[in-house]
PDB file of C-alpha atoms in Angstrom:
ATOM      1  CA  GLU P1268      31.322 -19.762  45.447  1.00  0.00           C
ATOM      2  CA  ALA P1269      33.598 -18.766  42.573  1.00  0.00           C
ATOM      3  CA  GLY P1270      33.440 -20.870  39.428  1.00  0.00           C
ATOM      4  CA  VAL P1271      36.168 -21.854  37.074  1.00  0.00           C
ATOM      5  CA  THR P1272      38.068 -18.767  36.090  1.00  0.00           C
ATOM      6  CA  GLN P1273      40.191 -18.357  33.145  1.00  0.00           C
ATOM      7  CA  PHE P1274      42.789 -15.610  32.070  1.00  0.00           C
ATOM      8  CA  PRO P1275      43.037 -13.923  29.747  1.00  0.00           C
ATOM      9  CA  SER P1276      39.612 -13.873  28.211  1.00  0.00           C
ATOM     10  CA  HIS P1277      41.155 -12.933  24.785  1.00  0.00           C
ATOM     11  CA  SER P1278      44.652 -12.923  23.557  1.00  0.00           C
ATOM     12  CA  VAL P1279      45.878 -11.746  20.142  1.00  0.00           C
ATOM     13  CA  ILE P1280      49.479 -12.680  19.317  1.00  0.00           C
ATOM     14  CA  GLU P1281      51.603 -13.135  16.182  1.00  0.00           C
ATOM     15  CA  LYS P1282      52.767 -16.407  14.804  1.00  0.00           C
ATOM     16  CA  GLY P1283      55.964 -17.447  16.596  1.00  0.00           C
ATOM     17  CA  GLN P1284      55.137 -15.705  19.919  1.00  0.00           C
ATOM     18  CA  THR P1285      54.384 -17.368  23.209  1.00  0.00           C
ATOM     19  CA  VAL P1286      51.169 -17.258  25.070  1.00  0.00           C
ATOM     20  CA  THR P1287      50.326 -18.570  28.580  1.00  0.00           C
ATOM     21  CA  LEU P1288      46.803 -19.314  29.607  1.00  0.00           C
ATOM     22  CA  ARG P1289      45.772 -19.699  33.196  1.00  0.00           C
ATOM     23  CA  CYS P1290      42.880 -21.642  34.740  1.00  0.00           C
ATOM     24  CA  ASP P1291      41.782 -21.421  38.320  1.00  0.00           C
ATOM     25  CA  PRO P1292      39.418 -24.401  39.159  1.00  0.00           C
ATOM     26  CA  ILE P1293      36.774 -24.491  41.702  1.00  0.00           C
ATOM     27  CA  SER P1294      38.380 -24.937  45.113  1.00  0.00           C
ATOM     28  CA  GLY P1295      38.463 -28.636  46.185  1.00  0.00           C
ATOM     29  CA  HIS P1296      38.223 -29.967  42.618  1.00  0.00           C
ATOM     30  CA  ASP P1297      40.950 -32.430  42.020  1.00  0.00           C
ATOM     31  CA  ASN P1298      40.038 -33.045  38.315  1.00  0.00           C
ATOM     32  CA  LEU P1299      41.150 -30.326  35.874  1.00  0.00           C
ATOM     33  CA  TYR P1300      40.740 -30.538  32.168  1.00  0.00           C
ATOM     34  CA  TRP P1301      41.692 -28.414  29.225  1.00  0.00           C
ATOM     35  CA  TYR P1302      39.606 -28.480  26.043  1.00  0.00           C
ATOM     36  CA  ARG P1303      39.859 -26.476  22.875  1.00  0.00           C
ATOM     37  CA  ARG P1304      37.409 -25.382  20.271  1.00  0.00           C
ATOM     38  CA  VAL P1305      38.716 -24.401  16.825  1.00  0.00           C
ATOM     39  CA  MET P1306      36.231 -22.251  14.859  1.00  0.00           C
ATOM     40  CA  GLY P1307      33.227 -24.195  13.669  1.00  0.00           C
ATOM     41  CA  LYS P1308      34.361 -27.463  15.069  1.00  0.00           C
ATOM     42  CA  GLU P1309      33.740 -29.658  18.001  1.00  0.00           C
ATOM     43  CA  ILE P1310      35.316 -29.128  21.389  1.00  0.00           C
ATOM     44  CA  LYS P1311      38.291 -31.375  21.565  1.00  0.00           C
ATOM     45  CA  PHE P1312      39.937 -32.777  24.733  1.00  0.00           C
ATOM     46  CA  LEU P1313      43.521 -31.754  25.326  1.00  0.00           C
ATOM     47  CA  LEU P1314      44.614 -33.124  28.718  1.00  0.00           C
ATOM     48  CA  HIS P1315      43.424 -34.085  32.230  1.00  0.00           C
ATOM     49  CA  PHE P1316      45.003 -33.466  35.551  1.00  0.00           C
ATOM     50  CA  VAL P1317      44.296 -35.259  38.788  1.00  0.00           C
ATOM     51  CA  LYS P1318      45.616 -32.918  41.366  1.00  0.00           C
ATOM     52  CA  GLU P1319      49.102 -32.153  40.127  1.00  0.00           C
ATOM     53  CA  SER P1320      49.592 -35.250  37.997  1.00  0.00           C
ATOM     54  CA  LYS P1321      48.780 -35.561  34.287  1.00  0.00           C
ATOM     55  CA  GLN P1322      46.235 -38.392  34.132  1.00  0.00           C
ATOM     56  CA  ASP P1323      45.726 -38.161  30.298  1.00  0.00           C
ATOM     57  CA  GLU P1324      47.507 -35.948  27.843  1.00  0.00           C
ATOM     58  CA  SER P1325      46.499 -37.848  24.731  1.00  0.00           C
ATOM     59  CA  GLY P1326      44.778 -34.810  23.237  1.00  0.00           C
ATOM     60  CA  MET P1327      47.818 -32.449  23.279  1.00  0.00           C
ATOM     61  CA  PRO P1328      48.441 -31.727  19.563  1.00  0.00           C
ATOM     62  CA  ASN P1329      52.263 -31.474  19.727  1.00  0.00           C
ATOM     63  CA  ASN P1330      55.226 -30.471  21.765  1.00  0.00           C
ATOM     64  CA  ARG P1331      54.565 -26.819  21.380  1.00  0.00           C
ATOM     65  CA  PHE P1332      51.927 -27.138  24.049  1.00  0.00           C
ATOM     66  CA  LEU P1333      52.901 -27.485  27.719  1.00  0.00           C
ATOM     67  CA  ALA P1334      50.516 -27.800  30.599  1.00  0.00           C
ATOM     68  CA  GLU P1335      51.295 -27.541  34.287  1.00  0.00           C
ATOM     69  CA  ARG P1336      49.357 -27.694  37.488  1.00  0.00           C
ATOM     70  CA  THR P1337      51.747 -26.670  40.313  1.00  0.00           C
ATOM     71  CA  GLY P1338      50.624 -27.899  43.710  1.00  0.00           C
ATOM     72  CA  GLY P1339      47.391 -29.189  42.327  1.00  0.00           C
ATOM     73  CA  THR P1340      45.791 -25.836  42.281  1.00  0.00           C
ATOM     74  CA  TYR P1341      45.670 -23.526  39.252  1.00  0.00           C
ATOM     75  CA  SER P1342      46.942 -24.727  35.858  1.00  0.00           C
ATOM     76  CA  THR P1343      48.711 -23.026  33.026  1.00  0.00           C
ATOM     77  CA  LEU P1344      48.753 -23.980  29.320  1.00  0.00           C
ATOM     78  CA  LYS P1345      51.604 -22.567  27.295  1.00  0.00           C
ATOM     79  CA  VAL P1346      51.884 -22.457  23.604  1.00  0.00           C
ATOM     80  CA  GLN P1347      55.388 -21.804  22.314  1.00  0.00           C
ATOM     81  CA  PRO P1348      55.809 -21.010  19.534  1.00  0.00           C
ATOM     82  CA  ALA P1349      52.185 -20.253  18.470  1.00  0.00           C
ATOM     83  CA  GLU P1350      51.040 -21.118  14.985  1.00  0.00           C
ATOM     84  CA  LEU P1351      48.039 -19.913  13.044  1.00  0.00           C
ATOM     85  CA  GLU P1352      46.104 -23.283  13.558  1.00  0.00           C
ATOM     86  CA  ASP P1353      46.404 -22.771  17.342  1.00  0.00           C
ATOM     87  CA  SER P1354      43.680 -20.088  17.095  1.00  0.00           C
ATOM     88  CA  GLY P1355      40.480 -21.081  18.953  1.00  0.00           C
ATOM     89  CA  VAL P1356      38.847 -20.965  22.326  1.00  0.00           C
ATOM     90  CA  TYR P1357      40.561 -22.853  25.080  1.00  0.00           C
ATOM     91  CA  PHE P1358      38.253 -24.179  27.855  1.00  0.00           C
ATOM     92  CA  CYS P1359      39.158 -25.250  31.279  1.00  0.00           C
ATOM     93  CA  ALA P1360      36.901 -27.479  33.362  1.00  0.00           C
ATOM     94  CA  SER P1361      37.019 -28.905  36.841  1.00  0.00           C
ATOM     95  CA  SER P1362      35.196 -31.472  38.851  1.00  0.00           C
ATOM     96  CA  VAL P1363      35.373 -33.320  42.048  1.00  0.00           C
ATOM     97  CA  LEU P1364      36.954 -36.800  41.963  1.00  0.00           C
ATOM     98  CA  THR P1365      33.737 -39.015  42.392  1.00  0.00           C
ATOM     99  CA  LEU P1366      31.841 -41.428  40.345  1.00  0.00           C
ATOM    100  CA  THR P1367      29.275 -38.815  39.373  1.00  0.00           C
ATOM    101  CA  GLY P1368      31.163 -35.533  39.273  1.00  0.00           C
ATOM    102  CA  GLU P1369      29.601 -32.899  37.277  1.00  0.00           C
ATOM    103  CA  LEU P1370      32.034 -30.937  35.085  1.00  0.00           C
ATOM    104  CA  PHE P1371      32.116 -27.197  35.474  1.00  0.00           C
ATOM    105  CA  PHE P1372      33.610 -25.075  32.565  1.00  0.00           C
ATOM    106  CA  GLY P1373      35.100 -21.730  32.615  1.00  0.00           C
ATOM    107  CA  GLU P1374      34.235 -19.087  30.094  1.00  0.00           C
ATOM    108  CA  GLY P1375      37.246 -19.789  27.951  1.00  0.00           C
ATOM    109  CA  SER P1376      40.254 -18.030  26.706  1.00  0.00           C
ATOM    110  CA  ARG P1377      40.005 -16.951  23.132  1.00  0.00           C
ATOM    111  CA  LEU P1378      43.380 -17.135  21.264  1.00  0.00           C
ATOM    112  CA  THR P1379      43.904 -15.457  17.981  1.00  0.00           C
ATOM    113  CA  VAL P1380      47.194 -16.137  16.198  1.00  0.00           C
ATOM    114  CA  LEU P1381      47.962 -13.657  13.385  1.00  0.00           C
TER     115      LEU P1381
ATOM    116  CA  GLY Z 597      38.452 -43.034  15.463  1.00  0.00           C
ATOM    117  CA  GLU Z 598      35.800 -42.056  17.954  1.00  0.00           C
ATOM    118  CA  SER Z 599      33.330 -39.379  17.222  1.00  0.00           C
ATOM    119  CA  VAL Z 600      30.195 -37.855  18.542  1.00  0.00           C
ATOM    120  CA  GLY Z 601      28.307 -36.053  15.770  1.00  0.00           C
ATOM    121  CA  LEU Z 602      25.176 -34.007  15.243  1.00  0.00           C
ATOM    122  CA  HIS Z 603      22.958 -34.504  12.288  1.00  0.00           C
ATOM    123  CA  LEU Z 604      22.012 -30.773  11.768  1.00  0.00           C
ATOM    124  CA  PRO Z 605      24.063 -27.687  12.209  1.00  0.00           C
ATOM    125  CA  THR Z 606      21.112 -25.295  12.988  1.00  0.00           C
ATOM    126  CA  LEU Z 607      17.632 -25.532  14.326  1.00  0.00           C
ATOM    127  CA  SER Z 608      15.106 -22.757  14.193  1.00  0.00           C
ATOM    128  CA  VAL Z 609      11.910 -23.134  16.246  1.00  0.00           C
ATOM    129  CA  GLN Z 610       8.916 -20.913  17.130  1.00  0.00           C
ATOM    130  CA  GLU Z 611       8.775 -19.751  20.728  1.00  0.00           C
ATOM    131  CA  GLY Z 612       6.439 -21.990  22.636  1.00  0.00           C
ATOM    132  CA  ASP Z 613       7.079 -25.095  20.400  1.00  0.00           C
ATOM    133  CA  ASN Z 614       9.080 -28.044  21.435  1.00  0.00           C
ATOM    134  CA  SER Z 615      12.695 -28.612  20.235  1.00  0.00           C
ATOM    135  CA  ILE Z 616      14.460 -31.839  19.467  1.00  0.00           C
ATOM    136  CA  ILE Z 617      18.138 -31.940  19.083  1.00  0.00           C
ATOM    137  CA  ASN Z 618      19.603 -35.264  17.976  1.00  0.00           C
ATOM    138  CA  CYS Z 619      23.068 -36.715  18.302  1.00  0.00           C
ATOM    139  CA  ALA Z 620      24.877 -39.918  17.202  1.00  0.00           C
ATOM    140  CA  TYR Z 621      27.842 -41.326  19.014  1.00  0.00           C
ATOM    141  CA  SER Z 622      30.236 -44.003  17.860  1.00  0.00           C
ATOM    142  CA  ASN Z 623      31.975 -45.458  21.032  1.00  0.00           C
ATOM    143  CA  SER Z 624      30.004 -48.449  22.162  1.00  0.00           C
ATOM    144  CA  ALA Z 625      31.966 -48.395  25.364  1.00  0.00           C
ATOM    145  CA  SER Z 626      30.671 -44.972  26.439  1.00  0.00           C
ATOM    146  CA  ASP Z 627      28.381 -45.205  29.425  1.00  0.00           C
ATOM    147  CA  TYR Z 628      27.732 -41.578  30.419  1.00  0.00           C
ATOM    148  CA  PHE Z 629      26.226 -38.997  28.209  1.00  0.00           C
ATOM    149  CA  ILE Z 630      25.747 -35.294  28.725  1.00  0.00           C
ATOM    150  CA  TRP Z 631      24.028 -32.378  27.062  1.00  0.00           C
ATOM    151  CA  TYR Z 632      25.687 -28.939  27.365  1.00  0.00           C
ATOM    152  CA  LYS Z 633      24.427 -25.536  26.442  1.00  0.00           C
ATOM    153  CA  GLN Z 634      26.758 -22.767  25.393  1.00  0.00           C
ATOM    154  CA  GLU Z 635      25.690 -19.180  25.307  1.00  0.00           C
ATOM    155  CA  SER Z 636      27.727 -16.534  23.468  1.00  0.00           C
ATOM    156  CA  GLY Z 637      30.905 -15.640  25.365  1.00  0.00           C
ATOM    157  CA  LYS Z 638      30.363 -18.239  28.005  1.00  0.00           C
ATOM    158  CA  GLY Z 639      31.643 -21.755  28.692  1.00  0.00           C
ATOM    159  CA  PRO Z 640      29.466 -24.971  28.173  1.00  0.00           C
ATOM    160  CA  GLN Z 641      26.952 -25.252  30.922  1.00  0.00           C
ATOM    161  CA  PHE Z 642      25.591 -28.629  32.002  1.00  0.00           C
ATOM    162  CA  ILE Z 643      21.899 -29.325  31.162  1.00  0.00           C
ATOM    163  CA  ILE Z 644      21.267 -32.917  31.786  1.00  0.00           C
ATOM    164  CA  ASP Z 645      22.979 -36.265  31.797  1.00  0.00           C
ATOM    165  CA  ILE Z 646      22.080 -39.947  31.389  1.00  0.00           C
ATOM    166  CA  ARG Z 647      23.897 -43.133  32.131  1.00  0.00           C
ATOM    167  CA  SER Z 648      23.861 -46.039  29.837  1.00  0.00           C
ATOM    168  CA  ASN Z 649      21.516 -48.122  32.124  1.00  0.00           C
ATOM    169  CA  MET Z 650      18.821 -45.667  31.404  1.00  0.00           C
ATOM    170  CA  ASP Z 651      16.709 -44.863  28.297  1.00  0.00           C
ATOM    171  CA  LYS Z 652      15.162 -41.649  29.433  1.00  0.00           C
ATOM    172  CA  ARG Z 653      15.728 -38.909  31.966  1.00  0.00           C
ATOM    173  CA  GLN Z 654      13.748 -35.903  32.692  1.00  0.00           C
ATOM    174  CA  GLY Z 655      14.609 -32.489  34.063  1.00  0.00           C
ATOM    175  CA  GLN Z 656      12.909 -29.149  34.174  1.00  0.00           C
ATOM    176  CA  ARG Z 657      11.511 -28.686  30.573  1.00  0.00           C
ATOM    177  CA  VAL Z 658      14.237 -30.965  29.203  1.00  0.00           C
ATOM    178  CA  THR Z 659      14.304 -34.693  28.530  1.00  0.00           C
ATOM    179  CA  VAL Z 660      17.134 -36.723  27.298  1.00  0.00           C
ATOM    180  CA  LEU Z 661      16.556 -40.044  25.451  1.00  0.00           C
ATOM    181  CA  LEU Z 662      19.231 -42.668  24.875  1.00  0.00           C
ATOM    182  CA  ASN Z 663      19.063 -45.428  22.394  1.00  0.00           C
ATOM    183  CA  LYS Z 664      22.042 -47.584  22.869  1.00  0.00           C
ATOM    184  CA  THR Z 665      21.000 -50.002  20.022  1.00  0.00           C
ATOM    185  CA  VAL Z 666      21.649 -47.304  17.340  1.00  0.00           C
ATOM    186  CA  LYS Z 667      23.869 -45.203  19.408  1.00  0.00           C
ATOM    187  CA  HIS Z 668      21.572 -42.161  19.361  1.00  0.00           C
ATOM    188  CA  LEU Z 669      20.975 -39.398  21.962  1.00  0.00           C
ATOM    189  CA  SER Z 670      18.475 -36.739  21.799  1.00  0.00           C
ATOM    190  CA  LEU Z 671      17.554 -33.641  23.800  1.00  0.00           C
ATOM    191  CA  GLN Z 672      13.942 -32.491  23.927  1.00  0.00           C
ATOM    192  CA  ILE Z 673      13.203 -28.957  25.164  1.00  0.00           C
ATOM    193  CA  ALA Z 674       9.512 -28.346  25.983  1.00  0.00           C
ATOM    194  CA  ALA Z 675       7.840 -24.878  25.460  1.00  0.00           C
ATOM    195  CA  THR Z 676      11.067 -23.395  23.843  1.00  0.00           C
ATOM    196  CA  GLN Z 677      11.794 -19.922  25.134  1.00  0.00           C
ATOM    197  CA  PRO Z 678      14.060 -17.148  23.812  1.00  0.00           C
ATOM    198  CA  GLY Z 679      16.455 -17.800  26.638  1.00  0.00           C
ATOM    199  CA  ASP Z 680      17.098 -21.324  25.133  1.00  0.00           C
ATOM    200  CA  SER Z 681      18.784 -19.819  22.122  1.00  0.00           C
ATOM    201  CA  ALA Z 682      22.346 -21.111  22.271  1.00  0.00           C
ATOM    202  CA  VAL Z 683      24.744 -23.798  20.886  1.00  0.00           C
ATOM    203  CA  TYR Z 684      23.991 -27.239  22.236  1.00  0.00           C
ATOM    204  CA  PHE Z 685      26.656 -29.956  22.486  1.00  0.00           C
ATOM    205  CA  CYS Z 686      26.236 -33.628  23.210  1.00  0.00           C
ATOM    206  CA  ALA Z 687      29.212 -35.469  24.853  1.00  0.00           C
ATOM    207  CA  ASP Z 688      30.009 -38.910  25.893  1.00  0.00           C
ATOM    208  CA  THR Z 689      32.551 -40.549  28.143  1.00  0.00           C
ATOM    209  CA  THR Z 690      33.500 -44.000  29.417  1.00  0.00           C
ATOM    210  CA  GLY Z 691      33.580 -42.728  33.109  1.00  0.00           C
ATOM    211  CA  ALA Z 692      32.836 -39.819  35.209  1.00  0.00           C
ATOM    212  CA  ASN Z 693      36.435 -38.873  35.565  1.00  0.00           C
ATOM    213  CA  SER Z 694      37.402 -39.517  31.972  1.00  0.00           C
ATOM    214  CA  LYS Z 695      37.584 -37.215  29.021  1.00  0.00           C
ATOM    215  CA  LEU Z 696      34.587 -36.175  27.166  1.00  0.00           C
ATOM    216  CA  THR Z 697      34.064 -36.577  23.435  1.00  0.00           C
ATOM    217  CA  PHE Z 698      32.003 -33.667  22.081  1.00  0.00           C
ATOM    218  CA  GLY Z 699      29.893 -33.300  19.016  1.00  0.00           C
ATOM    219  CA  LYS Z 700      30.279 -30.303  16.655  1.00  0.00           C
ATOM    220  CA  GLY Z 701      27.395 -28.401  18.172  1.00  0.00           C
ATOM    221  CA  ILE Z 702      24.065 -27.261  16.939  1.00  0.00           C
ATOM    222  CA  THR Z 703      22.717 -23.819  17.095  1.00  0.00           C
ATOM    223  CA  LEU Z 704      19.201 -23.409  18.343  1.00  0.00           C
ATOM    224  CA  SER Z 705      17.390 -20.129  17.279  1.00  0.00           C
ATOM    225  CA  VAL Z 706      14.204 -19.340  18.749  1.00  0.00           C
ATOM    226  CA  ARG Z 707      11.715 -17.189  16.791  1.00  0.00           C
ATOM    227  CA  PRO Z 708       9.464 -14.894  18.770  1.00  0.00           C
TER     228      PRO Z 708
END
């Protein structure tokens, strides 16, 4: 069974440009999460989808970030316009909707804003 | 605000020795705690978890201890191997479907 897949693995853009990250969760996983790790710091929560609905988006830093999960399948995270402080590794994770659902992480998308 | 932190940024151990990685959390409402291992270029990988109604849980070569009184979590790795070299994160949450709060991560380096 395929795990959580993320694309691209690495993106280098200039400040002011737009980048869209994609996450394909494990099939059947209703929970989908986005996290971000800025260099040397902890992994921080961004938002949580349950199917196609945003359950919790309290971690989204500002309105330059837009996440969608069309049809409750894959999800995209768009950063527009990108700033230097957006650089980091963006992780996607998914789990089944149960009381003891283990969270499975993708390998991350590294974003470098120059 | 809420935070889960680690006491040391790096830990170097001799192969074959036991490793102990410590973590403090601040949210008294957290009831589920997890340790993750992250190898270079990969995403965090689940190691072991523990619920707040337990003090200790054992897995294969790993043990997690939870002290709710002082809000402390530890990961013990027995007979540490080179393959254990990675960054280890503790995380806590108030529910299985809720967001995780991660610590900064500690790098475990295993000396041959």
